Amino acid sequence: MTSDLFDLTGKVAIVTGSSRGIGFAMAQALAEHGAKVVISSRKEDACTEAAKQICDAGGEAIGIPCNIVENDDLDNLVQKTKDAFGKVDILVCNAGISPFFGPATELPDDKFDLIMRANVRANIHLAKLVIPEMKERKDGVIIIISSVAVKKGNNTTAYSISKAAVDQLVRNLAVENSPDNIRVNAIAPGLIKTHFSRVLWENEEALNKRLSKVPMRRIGEPEDIAGVAVMLASKAGNWITGQTFFVDGGDTIDI
Ligand SMILES: NC(=O)c1ccc[n+]([C@@H]2O[C@H](COP(=O)([O-])OP(=O)(O)OC[C@H]3O[C@@H](n4cnc5c(N)ncnc54)[C@H](OP(=O)(O)O)[C@@H]3O)[C@@H](O)[C@H]2O)c1
């Protein structure tokens, strides 16, 4: 039977950085397919509001604030999720930061450390928290958000290195944990219209120049990433692990 390929009924999902943007679109889609969803970001009000939106649409969601650079917050996020829903089946490490644009030779050490802590170390910390119970159940899914930045030279050295590390992290976590039926994959979005990427799309001329090299000739919307997340989280993705999926309108193929 294939009609339940994308069904997530009974599953519990945490999505970091999900009060808006790509994280919210993925959380919404996971909830629409039956998952109980935990919305998380630094701001409690924003989490509560986003969770309410999902509940108002007939889904099940709660908000738990968490700044991914704080280990105590990450511990609290997983513990409160278990208190509310009993387990974590799906972990989506979506929150990421990029607070420095400029030449690699001008990258301050503290910015490098902060970016690696948020975009890499926090994901490892969360994986440590959820994998033991996933192993016991012999079932679990981890999705980490990477970026097309890993394929191009650019002016975000620390960010790009951190996302390349994400791609390697999913391979390592997959090798280590897939024997226990824990699937670990990355999604690498192209340019998506969100607050995070505003500087790359608000100038129409610069945007059009960039889009002229993107085969699908349009900027992505957060919803464009949601379908892949549902696929990877569900039975549809049952034999997929250790991969990075470029969801970018063709941005990373040469034209
Ligand atoms: N947009 C793109 O073009 C693009 C392309 C490739 C990859 N990505 C990746 O996609 C992911 C999501 O980005 P987005 O474009 O959806 O951004 P966004 O719309 O700005 O949303 C970012 C989300 O993360 C939260 N957040 C920010 N800093 C956080 C922190 N330290 N701890 C916890 N939550 C935090 C924000 O809420 P609060 O402010 O309340 O914390 C918000 O919910 C990131 O990993 C980014 O690298 C984006």
PDB file of C-alpha atoms and ligand atoms in Angstrom:
ATOM      1  CA  MET A   1       0.000   0.000   0.000  1.00  0.00           C
ATOM      2  CA  THR A   2       1.428   3.393  -0.936  1.00  0.00           C
ATOM      3  CA  SER A   3      -1.389   5.731   0.076  1.00  0.00           C
ATOM      4  CA  ASP A   4       0.213   6.253   3.504  1.00  0.00           C
ATOM      5  CA  LEU A   5       3.711   6.975   2.185  1.00  0.00           C
ATOM      6  CA  PHE A   6       3.691  10.507   3.598  1.00  0.00           C
ATOM      7  CA  ASP A   7       1.585   9.848   6.692  1.00  0.00           C
ATOM      8  CA  LEU A   8       3.157  11.072   9.945  1.00  0.00           C
ATOM      9  CA  THR A   9       0.295  10.270  12.301  1.00  0.00           C
ATOM     10  CA  GLY A  10       1.606   9.535  15.806  1.00  0.00           C
ATOM     11  CA  LYS A  11       5.038  11.024  15.119  1.00  0.00           C
ATOM     12  CA  VAL A  12       6.544  13.843  17.191  1.00  0.00           C
ATOM     13  CA  ALA A  13       8.742  16.417  15.482  1.00  0.00           C
ATOM     14  CA  ILE A  14      10.988  19.176  16.818  1.00  0.00           C
ATOM     15  CA  VAL A  15      11.860  21.920  14.317  1.00  0.00           C
ATOM     16  CA  THR A  16      14.414  24.488  15.489  1.00  0.00           C
ATOM     17  CA  GLY A  17      14.095  28.036  14.168  1.00  0.00           C
ATOM     18  CA  SER A  18      10.491  27.423  13.177  1.00  0.00           C
ATOM     19  CA  SER A  19       8.654  30.586  14.194  1.00  0.00           C
ATOM     20  CA  ARG A  20       8.920  31.791  10.593  1.00  0.00           C
ATOM     21  CA  GLY A  21      10.556  31.102   7.227  1.00  0.00           C
ATOM     22  CA  ILE A  22      11.682  27.657   6.089  1.00  0.00           C
ATOM     23  CA  GLY A  23      11.350  26.196   9.595  1.00  0.00           C
ATOM     24  CA  PHE A  24       7.731  27.267   9.914  1.00  0.00           C
ATOM     25  CA  ALA A  25       6.858  25.949   6.438  1.00  0.00           C
ATOM     26  CA  MET A  26       8.385  22.566   7.307  1.00  0.00           C
ATOM     27  CA  ALA A  27       6.634  22.473  10.703  1.00  0.00           C
ATOM     28  CA  GLN A  28       3.316  23.343   9.063  1.00  0.00           C
ATOM     29  CA  ALA A  29       3.714  20.591   6.470  1.00  0.00           C
ATOM     30  CA  LEU A  30       4.783  17.989   9.058  1.00  0.00           C
ATOM     31  CA  ALA A  31       1.694  18.883  11.120  1.00  0.00           C
ATOM     32  CA  GLU A  32      -0.573  18.706   8.050  1.00  0.00           C
ATOM     33  CA  HIS A  33       0.691  15.154   7.535  1.00  0.00           C
ATOM     34  CA  GLY A  34      -0.207  14.200  11.099  1.00  0.00           C
ATOM     35  CA  ALA A  35       2.879  14.917  13.220  1.00  0.00           C
ATOM     36  CA  LYS A  36       2.726  16.644  16.588  1.00  0.00           C
ATOM     37  CA  VAL A  37       5.091  19.542  16.157  1.00  0.00           C
ATOM     38  CA  VAL A  38       7.285  21.589  18.489  1.00  0.00           C
ATOM     39  CA  ILE A  39       7.871  25.121  17.276  1.00  0.00           C
ATOM     40  CA  SER A  40      11.059  26.676  18.545  1.00  0.00           C
ATOM     41  CA  SER A  41      13.040  29.902  18.248  1.00  0.00           C
ATOM     42  CA  ARG A  42      14.599  32.431  20.624  1.00  0.00           C
ATOM     43  CA  LYS A  43      11.370  34.391  21.115  1.00  0.00           C
ATOM     44  CA  GLU A  44       8.652  32.760  23.187  1.00  0.00           C
ATOM     45  CA  ASP A  45       5.843  34.951  21.795  1.00  0.00           C
ATOM     46  CA  ALA A  46       6.786  34.115  18.215  1.00  0.00           C
ATOM     47  CA  CYS A  47       6.814  30.372  19.038  1.00  0.00           C
ATOM     48  CA  THR A  48       3.407  30.557  20.722  1.00  0.00           C
ATOM     49  CA  GLU A  49       1.935  32.485  17.799  1.00  0.00           C
ATOM     50  CA  ALA A  50       3.321  30.082  15.170  1.00  0.00           C
ATOM     51  CA  ALA A  51       2.113  27.051  17.156  1.00  0.00           C
ATOM     52  CA  LYS A  52      -1.343  28.649  17.446  1.00  0.00           C
ATOM     53  CA  GLN A  53      -1.472  29.124  13.675  1.00  0.00           C
ATOM     54  CA  ILE A  54      -0.855  25.395  13.202  1.00  0.00           C
ATOM     55  CA  CYS A  55      -3.441  24.461  15.847  1.00  0.00           C
ATOM     56  CA  ASP A  56      -6.009  26.848  14.319  1.00  0.00           C
ATOM     57  CA  ALA A  57      -5.541  25.007  11.026  1.00  0.00           C
ATOM     58  CA  GLY A  58      -6.356  21.687  12.723  1.00  0.00           C
ATOM     59  CA  GLY A  59      -2.836  20.518  13.584  1.00  0.00           C
ATOM     60  CA  GLU A  60      -1.187  19.830  16.934  1.00  0.00           C
ATOM     61  CA  ALA A  61       1.700  22.072  17.985  1.00  0.00           C
ATOM     62  CA  ILE A  62       3.301  23.690  21.000  1.00  0.00           C
ATOM     63  CA  GLY A  63       5.973  26.373  21.301  1.00  0.00           C
ATOM     64  CA  ILE A  64       9.180  25.935  23.305  1.00  0.00           C
ATOM     65  CA  PRO A  65      11.710  28.786  23.166  1.00  0.00           C
ATOM     66  CA  CYS A  66      15.326  27.783  22.565  1.00  0.00           C
ATOM     67  CA  ASN A  67      18.432  29.668  21.551  1.00  0.00           C
ATOM     68  CA  ILE A  68      20.490  27.027  19.738  1.00  0.00           C
ATOM     69  CA  VAL A  69      23.798  28.428  20.963  1.00  0.00           C
ATOM     70  CA  GLU A  70      22.869  27.594  24.577  1.00  0.00           C
ATOM     71  CA  ASN A  71      23.244  23.927  25.557  1.00  0.00           C
ATOM     72  CA  ASP A  72      20.846  24.384  28.487  1.00  0.00           C
ATOM     73  CA  ASP A  73      18.186  25.620  26.054  1.00  0.00           C
ATOM     74  CA  LEU A  74      18.758  22.601  23.797  1.00  0.00           C
ATOM     75  CA  ASP A  75      18.465  20.244  26.800  1.00  0.00           C
ATOM     76  CA  ASN A  76      15.279  22.010  27.861  1.00  0.00           C
ATOM     77  CA  LEU A  77      13.830  21.816  24.327  1.00  0.00           C
ATOM     78  CA  VAL A  78      14.170  18.036  24.189  1.00  0.00           C
ATOM     79  CA  GLN A  79      13.061  17.497  27.817  1.00  0.00           C
ATOM     80  CA  LYS A  80       9.951  19.699  27.460  1.00  0.00           C
ATOM     81  CA  THR A  81       9.075  17.944  24.200  1.00  0.00           C
ATOM     82  CA  LYS A  82       9.243  14.589  25.964  1.00  0.00           C
ATOM     83  CA  ASP A  83       7.183  15.976  28.871  1.00  0.00           C
ATOM     84  CA  ALA A  84       4.496  17.138  26.425  1.00  0.00           C
ATOM     85  CA  PHE A  85       4.500  14.405  23.788  1.00  0.00           C
ATOM     86  CA  GLY A  86       6.526  11.526  25.296  1.00  0.00           C
ATOM     87  CA  LYS A  87       9.238  11.146  22.631  1.00  0.00           C
ATOM     88  CA  VAL A  88      11.046  12.647  19.641  1.00  0.00           C
ATOM     89  CA  ASP A  89      10.672  10.791  16.325  1.00  0.00           C
ATOM     90  CA  ILE A  90      11.784  13.561  13.979  1.00  0.00           C
ATOM     91  CA  LEU A  91      14.442  16.171  14.686  1.00  0.00           C
ATOM     92  CA  VAL A  92      14.767  18.999  12.175  1.00  0.00           C
ATOM     93  CA  CYS A  93      17.839  21.157  12.852  1.00  0.00           C
ATOM     94  CA  ASN A  94      16.831  24.185  10.844  1.00  0.00           C
ATOM     95  CA  ALA A  95      17.972  27.240  12.793  1.00  0.00           C
ATOM     96  CA  GLY A  96      21.203  28.680  11.461  1.00  0.00           C
ATOM     97  CA  ILE A  97      23.010  32.012  11.593  1.00  0.00           C
ATOM     98  CA  SER A  98      25.311  34.018   9.347  1.00  0.00           C
ATOM     99  CA  PRO A  99      26.386  37.169  11.186  1.00  0.00           C
ATOM    100  CA  PHE A 100      29.435  37.989   9.043  1.00  0.00           C
ATOM    101  CA  PHE A 101      29.713  38.864   5.348  1.00  0.00           C
ATOM    102  CA  GLY A 102      33.130  39.708   3.956  1.00  0.00           C
ATOM    103  CA  PRO A 103      36.545  38.369   2.996  1.00  0.00           C
ATOM    104  CA  ALA A 104      37.810  35.293   4.846  1.00  0.00           C
ATOM    105  CA  THR A 105      40.901  37.232   5.912  1.00  0.00           C
ATOM    106  CA  GLU A 106      38.697  39.699   7.792  1.00  0.00           C
ATOM    107  CA  LEU A 107      36.599  37.090   9.586  1.00  0.00           C
ATOM    108  CA  PRO A 108      36.843  37.685  13.367  1.00  0.00           C
ATOM    109  CA  ASP A 109      37.585  34.597  15.496  1.00  0.00           C
ATOM    110  CA  ASP A 110      34.583  35.191  17.723  1.00  0.00           C
ATOM    111  CA  LYS A 111      32.213  35.265  14.729  1.00  0.00           C
ATOM    112  CA  PHE A 112      33.738  32.050  13.367  1.00  0.00           C
ATOM    113  CA  ASP A 113      33.285  30.352  16.741  1.00  0.00           C
ATOM    114  CA  LEU A 114      29.699  31.571  17.115  1.00  0.00           C
ATOM    115  CA  ILE A 115      28.698  30.399  13.633  1.00  0.00           C
ATOM    116  CA  MET A 116      30.248  26.964  14.127  1.00  0.00           C
ATOM    117  CA  ARG A 117      28.623  26.677  17.534  1.00  0.00           C
ATOM    118  CA  ALA A 118      25.162  27.505  16.170  1.00  0.00           C
ATOM    119  CA  ASN A 119      25.293  25.762  12.801  1.00  0.00           C
ATOM    120  CA  VAL A 120      27.306  22.662  13.702  1.00  0.00           C
ATOM    121  CA  ARG A 121      27.819  22.068  17.421  1.00  0.00           C
ATOM    122  CA  ALA A 122      24.159  22.665  18.333  1.00  0.00           C
ATOM    123  CA  ASN A 123      23.119  19.987  15.827  1.00  0.00           C
ATOM    124  CA  ILE A 124      25.569  17.504  17.341  1.00  0.00           C
ATOM    125  CA  HIS A 125      24.274  18.350  20.821  1.00  0.00           C
ATOM    126  CA  LEU A 126      20.661  17.778  19.744  1.00  0.00           C
ATOM    127  CA  ALA A 127      21.618  14.528  18.000  1.00  0.00           C
ATOM    128  CA  LYS A 128      23.239  13.326  21.251  1.00  0.00           C
ATOM    129  CA  LEU A 129      19.997  14.054  23.098  1.00  0.00           C
ATOM    130  CA  VAL A 130      17.585  12.292  20.734  1.00  0.00           C
ATOM    131  CA  ILE A 131      19.555   9.374  19.308  1.00  0.00           C
ATOM    132  CA  PRO A 132      19.567   7.098  22.410  1.00  0.00           C
ATOM    133  CA  GLU A 133      15.758   6.870  22.521  1.00  0.00           C
ATOM    134  CA  MET A 134      15.553   6.564  18.732  1.00  0.00           C
ATOM    135  CA  LYS A 135      17.988   3.632  18.987  1.00  0.00           C
ATOM    136  CA  GLU A 136      15.792   1.938  21.572  1.00  0.00           C
ATOM    137  CA  ARG A 137      12.774   2.315  19.286  1.00  0.00           C
ATOM    138  CA  LYS A 138      14.803   1.379  16.192  1.00  0.00           C
ATOM    139  CA  ASP A 139      13.196   4.341  14.464  1.00  0.00           C
ATOM    140  CA  GLY A 140      14.111   7.972  13.994  1.00  0.00           C
ATOM    141  CA  VAL A 141      14.725  10.725  11.506  1.00  0.00           C
ATOM    142  CA  ILE A 142      17.145  13.636  11.654  1.00  0.00           C
ATOM    143  CA  ILE A 143      17.130  16.375   9.035  1.00  0.00           C
ATOM    144  CA  ILE A 144      19.676  19.212   9.076  1.00  0.00           C
ATOM    145  CA  ILE A 145      19.444  22.286   6.884  1.00  0.00           C
ATOM    146  CA  SER A 146      22.503  22.892   4.755  1.00  0.00           C
ATOM    147  CA  SER A 147      22.782  25.416   1.874  1.00  0.00           C
ATOM    148  CA  VAL A 148      23.774  25.814  -1.763  1.00  0.00           C
ATOM    149  CA  ALA A 149      26.583  27.928  -0.291  1.00  0.00           C
ATOM    150  CA  VAL A 150      28.572  24.688   0.051  1.00  0.00           C
ATOM    151  CA  LYS A 151      28.910  24.515  -3.741  1.00  0.00           C
ATOM    152  CA  LYS A 152      30.030  28.061  -4.498  1.00  0.00           C
ATOM    153  CA  GLY A 153      32.768  30.465  -3.627  1.00  0.00           C
ATOM    154  CA  ASN A 154      31.171  33.369  -1.747  1.00  0.00           C
ATOM    155  CA  ASN A 155      31.660  36.003   0.954  1.00  0.00           C
ATOM    156  CA  THR A 156      30.287  33.961   3.847  1.00  0.00           C
ATOM    157  CA  THR A 157      33.292  31.778   4.660  1.00  0.00           C
ATOM    158  CA  ALA A 158      32.327  30.681   8.168  1.00  0.00           C
ATOM    159  CA  TYR A 159      28.691  30.076   7.194  1.00  0.00           C
ATOM    160  CA  SER A 160      29.663  28.067   4.112  1.00  0.00           C
ATOM    161  CA  ILE A 161      32.210  26.015   6.067  1.00  0.00           C
ATOM    162  CA  SER A 162      29.563  25.349   8.726  1.00  0.00           C
ATOM    163  CA  LYS A 163      27.094  24.110   6.106  1.00  0.00           C
ATOM    164  CA  ALA A 164      29.763  21.929   4.474  1.00  0.00           C
ATOM    165  CA  ALA A 165      30.313  20.512   7.958  1.00  0.00           C
ATOM    166  CA  VAL A 166      26.579  19.799   8.143  1.00  0.00           C
ATOM    167  CA  ASP A 167      26.840  17.700   4.966  1.00  0.00           C
ATOM    168  CA  GLN A 168      29.693  15.706   6.517  1.00  0.00           C
ATOM    169  CA  LEU A 169      27.888  15.450   9.839  1.00  0.00           C
ATOM    170  CA  VAL A 170      24.853  13.803   8.217  1.00  0.00           C
ATOM    171  CA  ARG A 171      27.127  11.263   6.512  1.00  0.00           C
ATOM    172  CA  ASN A 172      28.821  10.414   9.816  1.00  0.00           C
ATOM    173  CA  LEU A 173      25.585  10.282  11.820  1.00  0.00           C
ATOM    174  CA  ALA A 174      24.077   8.118   9.080  1.00  0.00           C
ATOM    175  CA  VAL A 175      26.975   5.649   9.090  1.00  0.00           C
ATOM    176  CA  GLU A 176      26.886   5.449  12.872  1.00  0.00           C
ATOM    177  CA  ASN A 177      23.119   5.223  13.396  1.00  0.00           C
ATOM    178  CA  SER A 178      21.374   3.921  10.295  1.00  0.00           C
ATOM    179  CA  PRO A 179      21.958   0.289  11.371  1.00  0.00           C
ATOM    180  CA  ASP A 180      19.407   1.173  14.090  1.00  0.00           C
ATOM    181  CA  ASN A 181      16.998   2.547  11.466  1.00  0.00           C
ATOM    182  CA  ILE A 182      17.817   6.184  12.217  1.00  0.00           C
ATOM    183  CA  ARG A 183      17.964   8.069   8.938  1.00  0.00           C
ATOM    184  CA  VAL A 184      19.965  11.283   8.780  1.00  0.00           C
ATOM    185  CA  ASN A 185      19.877  13.642   5.802  1.00  0.00           C
ATOM    186  CA  ALA A 186      20.460  17.270   4.870  1.00  0.00           C
ATOM    187  CA  ILE A 187      18.427  19.637   2.735  1.00  0.00           C
ATOM    188  CA  ALA A 188      20.401  22.369   0.971  1.00  0.00           C
ATOM    189  CA  PRO A 189      18.051  25.160  -0.075  1.00  0.00           C
ATOM    190  CA  GLY A 190      18.815  27.634  -2.830  1.00  0.00           C
ATOM    191  CA  LEU A 191      17.837  31.272  -2.367  1.00  0.00           C
ATOM    192  CA  ILE A 192      14.537  31.317  -0.465  1.00  0.00           C
ATOM    193  CA  LYS A 193      12.549  34.464   0.204  1.00  0.00           C
ATOM    194  CA  THR A 194      12.875  34.844   3.984  1.00  0.00           C
ATOM    195  CA  HIS A 195      14.030  37.414   6.528  1.00  0.00           C
ATOM    196  CA  PHE A 196      17.423  35.648   6.729  1.00  0.00           C
ATOM    197  CA  SER A 197      18.228  36.149   3.040  1.00  0.00           C
ATOM    198  CA  ARG A 198      16.655  39.605   2.658  1.00  0.00           C
ATOM    199  CA  VAL A 199      19.940  41.235   1.623  1.00  0.00           C
ATOM    200  CA  LEU A 200      20.104  38.860  -1.366  1.00  0.00           C
ATOM    201  CA  TRP A 201      16.615  39.513  -2.753  1.00  0.00           C
ATOM    202  CA  GLU A 202      15.415  42.977  -1.784  1.00  0.00           C
ATOM    203  CA  ASN A 203      17.389  44.678  -4.566  1.00  0.00           C
ATOM    204  CA  GLU A 204      15.382  43.718  -7.663  1.00  0.00           C
ATOM    205  CA  GLU A 205      18.205  44.290 -10.139  1.00  0.00           C
ATOM    206  CA  ALA A 206      20.669  42.130  -8.180  1.00  0.00           C
ATOM    207  CA  LEU A 207      18.024  39.469  -7.699  1.00  0.00           C
ATOM    208  CA  ASN A 208      17.200  39.314 -11.413  1.00  0.00           C
ATOM    209  CA  LYS A 209      20.894  39.016 -12.234  1.00  0.00           C
ATOM    210  CA  ARG A 210      21.195  36.060  -9.900  1.00  0.00           C
ATOM    211  CA  LEU A 211      17.974  34.450 -11.139  1.00  0.00           C
ATOM    212  CA  SER A 212      19.173  34.656 -14.753  1.00  0.00           C
ATOM    213  CA  LYS A 213      21.561  31.830 -13.791  1.00  0.00           C
ATOM    214  CA  VAL A 214      18.917  29.749 -12.004  1.00  0.00           C
ATOM    215  CA  PRO A 215      17.218  27.346 -14.443  1.00  0.00           C
ATOM    216  CA  MET A 216      13.773  27.778 -12.874  1.00  0.00           C
ATOM    217  CA  ARG A 217      14.194  31.588 -12.991  1.00  0.00           C
ATOM    218  CA  ARG A 218      12.511  32.287  -9.678  1.00  0.00           C
ATOM    219  CA  ILE A 219      13.385  32.706  -6.034  1.00  0.00           C
ATOM    220  CA  GLY A 220      12.223  29.864  -3.774  1.00  0.00           C
ATOM    221  CA  GLU A 221       9.441  30.141  -1.224  1.00  0.00           C
ATOM    222  CA  PRO A 222       9.702  28.444   2.206  1.00  0.00           C
ATOM    223  CA  GLU A 223       7.002  25.973   1.082  1.00  0.00           C
ATOM    224  CA  ASP A 224       9.350  24.760  -1.674  1.00  0.00           C
ATOM    225  CA  ILE A 225      11.463  23.110   1.028  1.00  0.00           C
ATOM    226  CA  ALA A 226       8.569  21.620   3.014  1.00  0.00           C
ATOM    227  CA  GLY A 227       7.779  18.723   0.659  1.00  0.00           C
ATOM    228  CA  VAL A 228      11.290  17.303   0.838  1.00  0.00           C
ATOM    229  CA  ALA A 229      11.208  17.503   4.625  1.00  0.00           C
ATOM    230  CA  VAL A 230       7.940  15.519   4.714  1.00  0.00           C
ATOM    231  CA  MET A 231       9.353  12.986   2.269  1.00  0.00           C
ATOM    232  CA  LEU A 232      12.507  12.483   4.334  1.00  0.00           C
ATOM    233  CA  ALA A 233      10.543  12.276   7.590  1.00  0.00           C
ATOM    234  CA  SER A 234       8.040   9.721   6.310  1.00  0.00           C
ATOM    235  CA  LYS A 235       7.921   6.204   4.889  1.00  0.00           C
ATOM    236  CA  ALA A 236       8.503   7.737   1.452  1.00  0.00           C
ATOM    237  CA  GLY A 237      12.103   8.304   2.532  1.00  0.00           C
ATOM    238  CA  ASN A 238      12.524   4.910   4.160  1.00  0.00           C
ATOM    239  CA  TRP A 239      15.746   3.961   2.372  1.00  0.00           C
ATOM    240  CA  ILE A 240      17.387   7.377   2.175  1.00  0.00           C
ATOM    241  CA  THR A 241      20.218   8.210   4.538  1.00  0.00           C
ATOM    242  CA  GLY A 242      23.432  10.219   4.591  1.00  0.00           C
ATOM    243  CA  GLN A 243      22.423  12.405   1.644  1.00  0.00           C
ATOM    244  CA  THR A 244      22.220  16.126   0.957  1.00  0.00           C
ATOM    245  CA  PHE A 245      19.294  17.189  -1.230  1.00  0.00           C
ATOM    246  CA  PHE A 246      19.768  20.379  -3.216  1.00  0.00           C
ATOM    247  CA  VAL A 247      16.377  22.062  -3.480  1.00  0.00           C
ATOM    248  CA  ASP A 248      17.264  25.115  -5.492  1.00  0.00           C
ATOM    249  CA  GLY A 249      15.402  25.409  -8.793  1.00  0.00           C
ATOM    250  CA  GLY A 250      18.549  24.046 -10.435  1.00  0.00           C
ATOM    251  CA  ASP A 251      20.844  26.754  -9.043  1.00  0.00           C
ATOM    252  CA  THR A 252      23.750  24.381  -8.465  1.00  0.00           C
ATOM    253  CA  ILE A 253      23.843  22.810 -11.923  1.00  0.00           C
ATOM    254  CA  ASP A 254      26.064  24.570 -14.399  1.00  0.00           C
ATOM    255  CA  ILE A 255      24.393  26.533 -17.170  1.00  0.00           C
TER     256      ILE A 255
HETATM  257  N1  LIG B   1      16.678  31.746   3.117  1.00  0.00           N
HETATM  258  C1  LIG B   1      17.605  31.233   2.330  1.00  0.00           C
HETATM  259  O1  LIG B   1      17.842  31.686   1.181  1.00  0.00           O
HETATM  260  C2  LIG B   1      18.407  30.056   2.811  1.00  0.00           C
HETATM  261  C3  LIG B   1      19.200  29.372   1.874  1.00  0.00           C
HETATM  262  C4  LIG B   1      19.955  28.272   2.294  1.00  0.00           C
HETATM  263  C5  LIG B   1      19.884  27.854   3.612  1.00  0.00           C
HETATM  264  N2  LIG B   1      19.100  28.549   4.513  1.00  0.00           N
HETATM  265  C6  LIG B   1      19.067  28.029   5.882  1.00  0.00           C
HETATM  266  O2  LIG B   1      17.726  27.849   6.266  1.00  0.00           O
HETATM  267  C7  LIG B   1      17.613  27.924   7.696  1.00  0.00           C
HETATM  268  C8  LIG B   1      16.420  28.784   8.062  1.00  0.00           C
HETATM  269  O3  LIG B   1      16.590  30.078   7.535  1.00  0.00           O
HETATM  270  P1  LIG B   1      15.377  30.980   7.033  1.00  0.00           P
HETATM  271  O4  LIG B   1      15.784  31.529   5.723  1.00  0.00           O
HETATM  272  O5  LIG B   1      14.089  30.280   7.158  1.00  0.00           O
HETATM  273  O6  LIG B   1      15.464  32.174   8.110  1.00  0.00           O
HETATM  274  P2  LIG B   1      14.358  33.089   8.803  1.00  0.00           P
HETATM  275  O7  LIG B   1      13.116  33.197   7.983  1.00  0.00           O
HETATM  276  O8  LIG B   1      15.052  34.336   9.179  1.00  0.00           O
HETATM  277  O9  LIG B   1      13.971  32.246  10.118  1.00  0.00           O
HETATM  278  C9  LIG B   1      14.961  31.959  11.043  1.00  0.00           C
HETATM  279  C10 LIG B   1      14.326  31.242  12.235  1.00  0.00           C
HETATM  280  O10 LIG B   1      15.349  30.850  13.129  1.00  0.00           O
HETATM  281  C11 LIG B   1      15.144  31.478  14.395  1.00  0.00           C
HETATM  282  N3  LIG B   1      16.469  31.745  14.965  1.00  0.00           N
HETATM  283  C12 LIG B   1      17.386  32.661  14.603  1.00  0.00           C
HETATM  284  N4  LIG B   1      18.474  32.579  15.387  1.00  0.00           N
HETATM  285  C13 LIG B   1      18.230  31.566  16.272  1.00  0.00           C
HETATM  286  C14 LIG B   1      18.953  31.007  17.346  1.00  0.00           C
HETATM  287  N5  LIG B   1      20.160  31.468  17.706  1.00  0.00           N
HETATM  288  N6  LIG B   1      18.389  29.986  18.032  1.00  0.00           N
HETATM  289  C15 LIG B   1      17.176  29.516  17.706  1.00  0.00           C
HETATM  290  N7  LIG B   1      16.434  30.019  16.706  1.00  0.00           N
HETATM  291  C16 LIG B   1      16.957  31.037  16.000  1.00  0.00           C
HETATM  292  C17 LIG B   1      14.277  32.710  14.103  1.00  0.00           C
HETATM  293  O11 LIG B   1      13.477  33.128  15.184  1.00  0.00           O
HETATM  294  P3  LIG B   1      13.994  34.068  16.411  1.00  0.00           P
HETATM  295  O12 LIG B   1      14.507  35.321  15.792  1.00  0.00           O
HETATM  296  O13 LIG B   1      12.765  34.244  17.257  1.00  0.00           O
HETATM  297  O14 LIG B   1      15.044  33.290  17.128  1.00  0.00           O
HETATM  298  C18 LIG B   1      13.377  32.133  13.020  1.00  0.00           C
HETATM  299  O15 LIG B   1      12.372  31.323  13.576  1.00  0.00           O
HETATM  300  C19 LIG B   1      18.974  28.413   8.190  1.00  0.00           C
HETATM  301  O16 LIG B   1      19.727  27.311   8.667  1.00  0.00           O
HETATM  302  C20 LIG B   1      19.647  28.965   6.935  1.00  0.00           C
HETATM  303  O17 LIG B   1      21.040  28.860   6.992  1.00  0.00           O
HETATM  304  C21 LIG B   1      18.371  29.627   4.138  1.00  0.00           C
END
